[in-house]
Amino acid sequence: MKEVKYEGMTFVPYISREEIEARIKELGNEITRDCAGKEPLFLCVLNGAFPFASDLFRAAEGIDGEIAFIRLKSYEGTASTGNVRQMMGCEKDLEGRTVIIVEDIVDTGNTIHNLIATLKERKPAEIKIATLLFKPEALEKPVKPDYVGFCIPKKFIIGFGLDINDKARDLNDIYVLKD
Ligand code: IMP
Ligand code: MG
């Protein structure tokens, strides 16, 4: 792994594909244990969460889960705009179901907080949050992820689904903005 450049900014290696893979397997096992017999609906928050959701869903193959997608947008460049727009919804009936929101990263918590409020109107039995990355120092909303891949400091990262203006999602490893 070496440095990569996007929009004139330099990013350095931070979390390797191997570490990500191993951690997702552990989360998949935890979910399999916790959700035995529940047939949960994995709700992947596009665009960023698609590689994580794909791996996590398959790491929990023992529980007969389903996967659905929703598309939200709150970030412009390297900063959260604070306003969350829903670009694509999910038509599944959520009533009485265990819903696992699958996010790439919880930063301010605005996106998840907003999404949970909307989902609750559809009367799921329970809502859980699985996020590959979590920046606890950036949190502004009372949000508590149930499954966290990695806790990281308040720094801007890219790769494995995470983007800079829609670029870099294809990187297999995660990179952090160089100081
Ligand atoms: P929040 O609403 O502030 O929690 O931000 C959630 C969304 O912002 C995530 O789902 C990401 O799409 C995006 N985001 C937050 N931090 C980063 C980052 O460090 N790199 C890339 N995208 C990020
Ligand atoms: Mg996201």
Short mmCIF file of C-alpha atoms and ligand atoms in Angstrom, two decimals:
data_model
loop_
_atom_site.label_atom_id
_atom_site.label_comp_id
_atom_site.label_asym_id
_atom_site.label_seq_id
_atom_site.Cartn_x
_atom_site.Cartn_y
_atom_site.Cartn_z
CA MET A 1 0.00 0.00 0.00
CA LYS A 2 1.29 3.43 -0.78
CA GLU A 3 0.11 7.03 -0.70
CA VAL A 4 -2.79 8.00 -2.98
CA LYS A 5 -3.83 11.46 -4.19
CA TYR A 6 -7.33 12.83 -4.81
CA GLU A 7 -8.28 16.45 -5.50
CA GLY A 8 -4.76 17.59 -4.63
CA MET A 9 -4.89 15.88 -1.20
CA THR A 10 -2.60 13.06 -0.09
CA PHE A 11 -3.91 10.01 1.77
CA VAL A 12 -1.80 7.39 3.54
CA PRO A 13 -2.58 3.73 4.34
CA TYR A 14 -4.63 3.30 7.50
CA ILE A 15 -6.53 -0.02 7.71
CA SER A 16 -5.61 -2.91 5.42
CA ARG A 17 -8.02 -5.08 3.47
CA GLU A 18 -6.91 -8.07 5.58
CA GLU A 19 -7.77 -6.29 8.85
CA ILE A 20 -11.12 -5.19 7.43
CA GLU A 21 -11.92 -8.70 6.23
CA ALA A 22 -11.04 -10.28 9.59
CA ARG A 23 -13.09 -7.74 11.54
CA ILE A 24 -16.15 -8.16 9.31
CA LYS A 25 -16.01 -11.93 9.87
CA GLU A 26 -16.11 -11.30 13.64
CA LEU A 27 -19.07 -8.92 13.30
CA GLY A 28 -20.85 -11.45 11.09
CA ASN A 29 -20.43 -14.08 13.81
CA GLU A 30 -21.73 -11.69 16.50
CA ILE A 31 -24.80 -10.87 14.41
CA THR A 32 -25.37 -14.55 13.69
CA ARG A 33 -25.36 -15.24 17.43
CA ASP A 34 -27.53 -12.24 18.40
CA CYS A 35 -30.07 -12.63 15.62
CA ALA A 36 -30.53 -16.40 15.58
CA GLY A 37 -34.10 -17.18 14.52
CA LYS A 38 -34.94 -13.53 13.70
CA GLU A 39 -34.44 -13.35 9.92
CA PRO A 40 -33.23 -9.74 10.06
CA LEU A 41 -33.37 -7.25 7.22
CA PHE A 42 -29.96 -5.75 6.49
CA LEU A 43 -30.60 -2.21 5.28
CA CYS A 44 -27.55 -1.00 3.39
CA VAL A 45 -27.13 2.76 3.29
CA LEU A 46 -25.88 3.65 -0.18
CA ASN A 47 -23.57 4.67 -1.57
CA GLY A 48 -20.76 4.25 0.94
CA ALA A 49 -21.82 1.05 2.72
CA PHE A 50 -22.09 -1.27 -0.29
CA PRO A 51 -18.75 -3.16 0.09
CA PHE A 52 -19.22 -3.49 3.85
CA ALA A 53 -22.84 -4.61 3.50
CA SER A 54 -21.92 -7.16 0.86
CA ASP A 55 -19.23 -8.72 3.08
CA LEU A 56 -21.20 -8.44 6.34
CA PHE A 57 -24.37 -9.95 4.88
CA ARG A 58 -22.40 -12.96 3.63
CA ALA A 59 -20.46 -13.22 6.90
CA ALA A 60 -23.81 -13.79 8.62
CA GLU A 61 -25.00 -16.47 6.22
CA GLY A 62 -26.39 -18.70 8.96
CA ILE A 63 -29.39 -16.54 9.86
CA ASP A 64 -31.54 -16.37 6.75
CA GLY A 65 -31.31 -12.59 6.53
CA GLU A 66 -32.50 -10.38 3.67
CA ILE A 67 -30.84 -7.34 2.21
CA ALA A 68 -32.37 -4.08 0.97
CA PHE A 69 -30.97 -0.69 0.02
CA ILE A 70 -31.66 2.92 0.77
CA ARG A 71 -29.76 5.93 -0.52
CA LEU A 72 -29.00 8.96 1.62
CA LYS A 73 -26.72 11.93 1.08
CA SER A 74 -25.32 14.32 3.65
CA TYR A 75 -21.69 14.90 2.74
CA GLU A 76 -20.20 17.39 0.27
CA GLY A 77 -16.41 17.03 -0.19
CA THR A 78 -14.83 16.40 3.21
CA ALA A 79 -17.54 17.87 5.47
CA SER A 80 -21.00 16.85 6.62
CA THR A 81 -23.68 19.32 5.49
CA GLY A 82 -25.92 18.47 8.45
CA ASN A 83 -28.94 18.05 6.21
CA VAL A 84 -29.76 14.50 5.17
CA ARG A 85 -31.49 13.90 1.87
CA GLN A 86 -33.13 10.58 0.94
CA MET A 87 -32.35 9.88 -2.71
CA MET A 88 -33.84 6.36 -2.86
CA GLY A 89 -36.19 4.55 -0.47
CA CYS A 90 -36.89 0.94 0.44
CA GLU A 91 -40.35 -0.54 -0.16
CA LYS A 92 -40.03 -3.57 2.13
CA ASP A 93 -42.60 -4.04 4.87
CA LEU A 94 -40.65 -3.44 8.09
CA GLU A 95 -43.45 -4.04 10.56
CA GLY A 96 -42.42 -6.41 13.35
CA ARG A 97 -38.98 -7.06 11.83
CA THR A 98 -35.44 -6.78 13.10
CA VAL A 99 -33.77 -4.16 10.93
CA ILE A 100 -29.98 -3.86 10.90
CA ILE A 101 -28.92 -0.54 9.41
CA VAL A 102 -25.59 -1.06 7.67
CA GLU A 103 -23.48 2.09 7.41
CA ASP A 104 -19.93 2.74 6.27
CA ILE A 105 -19.26 5.29 8.99
CA VAL A 106 -20.99 7.12 11.83
CA ASP A 107 -19.49 10.60 12.04
CA THR A 108 -21.78 13.32 13.48
CA GLY A 109 -24.55 10.72 13.75
CA ASN A 110 -26.98 12.96 11.84
CA THR A 111 -27.60 10.47 9.04
CA ILE A 112 -28.36 7.53 11.32
CA HIS A 113 -30.40 9.62 13.76
CA ASN A 114 -32.54 10.89 10.94
CA LEU A 115 -32.89 7.46 9.36
CA ILE A 116 -33.91 5.82 12.64
CA ALA A 117 -36.67 8.40 13.14
CA THR A 118 -38.04 7.70 9.64
CA LEU A 119 -37.79 3.92 10.03
CA LYS A 120 -39.58 3.91 13.40
CA GLU A 121 -42.73 5.18 11.68
CA ARG A 122 -42.79 1.83 9.86
CA LYS A 123 -43.00 -0.06 13.16
CA PRO A 124 -40.05 -2.48 13.07
CA ALA A 125 -39.67 -4.75 16.13
CA GLU A 126 -36.15 -3.42 16.67
CA ILE A 127 -33.50 -1.39 14.89
CA LYS A 128 -29.81 -2.19 15.22
CA ILE A 129 -26.87 -0.31 13.77
CA ALA A 130 -23.84 -1.94 12.19
CA THR A 131 -21.12 0.44 11.07
CA LEU A 132 -17.69 -0.36 9.70
CA LEU A 133 -16.23 2.82 11.21
CA PHE A 134 -17.19 5.07 14.09
CA LYS A 135 -15.79 8.49 15.04
CA PRO A 136 -17.01 8.86 18.67
CA GLU A 137 -15.40 12.31 19.05
CA ALA A 138 -17.43 13.69 16.15
CA LEU A 139 -20.79 12.46 17.46
CA GLU A 140 -23.46 15.17 17.86
CA LYS A 141 -26.57 12.98 18.20
CA PRO A 142 -27.53 10.34 20.80
CA VAL A 143 -26.67 7.39 18.60
CA LYS A 144 -25.17 4.13 19.85
CA PRO A 145 -24.00 1.67 17.18
CA ASP A 146 -24.50 -2.00 18.14
CA TYR A 147 -21.78 -3.40 15.86
CA VAL A 148 -18.64 -1.36 15.19
CA GLY A 149 -15.78 -2.46 12.97
CA PHE A 150 -13.25 0.15 14.05
CA CYS A 151 -13.38 3.25 16.28
CA ILE A 152 -11.25 5.97 14.74
CA PRO A 153 -10.28 9.57 15.59
CA LYS A 154 -11.97 12.56 13.94
CA LYS A 155 -10.05 12.34 10.66
CA PHE A 156 -11.17 12.14 7.05
CA ILE A 157 -10.75 8.71 5.49
CA ILE A 158 -11.42 7.11 2.09
CA GLY A 159 -11.54 3.66 0.49
CA PHE A 160 -13.60 0.47 0.87
CA GLY A 161 -16.75 2.39 -0.13
CA LEU A 162 -15.85 5.70 1.49
CA ASP A 163 -15.44 8.51 -1.01
CA ILE A 164 -14.07 11.92 -1.67
CA ASN A 165 -16.61 13.53 -4.03
CA ASP A 166 -17.58 10.04 -5.26
CA LYS A 167 -14.00 8.96 -5.99
CA ALA A 168 -11.86 6.37 -4.11
CA ARG A 169 -14.71 3.99 -3.24
CA ASP A 170 -12.88 1.31 -5.22
CA LEU A 171 -9.79 1.25 -2.98
CA ASN A 172 -9.54 -2.12 -1.22
CA ASP A 173 -7.83 -0.64 1.84
CA ILE A 174 -8.78 2.39 3.93
CA TYR A 175 -6.62 5.52 3.74
CA VAL A 176 -6.48 8.61 5.96
CA LEU A 177 -5.87 12.22 4.95
CA LYS A 178 -2.23 13.04 5.60
CA ASP A 179 -1.65 15.76 8.26
P1 IMP B 1 -22.89 11.63 9.66
O1 IMP B 1 -24.28 11.93 9.26
O2 IMP B 1 -22.12 12.88 10.00
O3 IMP B 1 -22.76 10.60 10.75
O4 IMP B 1 -22.12 11.10 8.40
C1 IMP B 1 -22.47 9.97 7.83
C2 IMP B 1 -22.05 9.90 6.37
O5 IMP B 1 -21.04 10.86 6.01
C3 IMP B 1 -21.41 8.57 6.19
O6 IMP B 1 -22.36 7.60 5.86
C4 IMP B 1 -20.42 8.82 5.08
O7 IMP B 1 -21.05 8.60 3.84
C5 IMP B 1 -20.01 10.26 5.23
N1 IMP B 1 -18.72 10.39 5.95
C6 IMP B 1 -18.51 10.69 7.25
N2 IMP B 1 -17.20 10.71 7.56
C7 IMP B 1 -16.55 10.40 6.41
C8 IMP B 1 -15.14 10.23 6.08
O8 IMP B 1 -14.21 10.35 6.91
N3 IMP B 1 -14.88 9.91 4.79
C9 IMP B 1 -15.85 9.75 3.84
N4 IMP B 1 -17.16 9.88 4.11
C10 IMP B 1 -17.51 10.20 5.38
MG MG B 2 -22.72 6.57 4.33
#
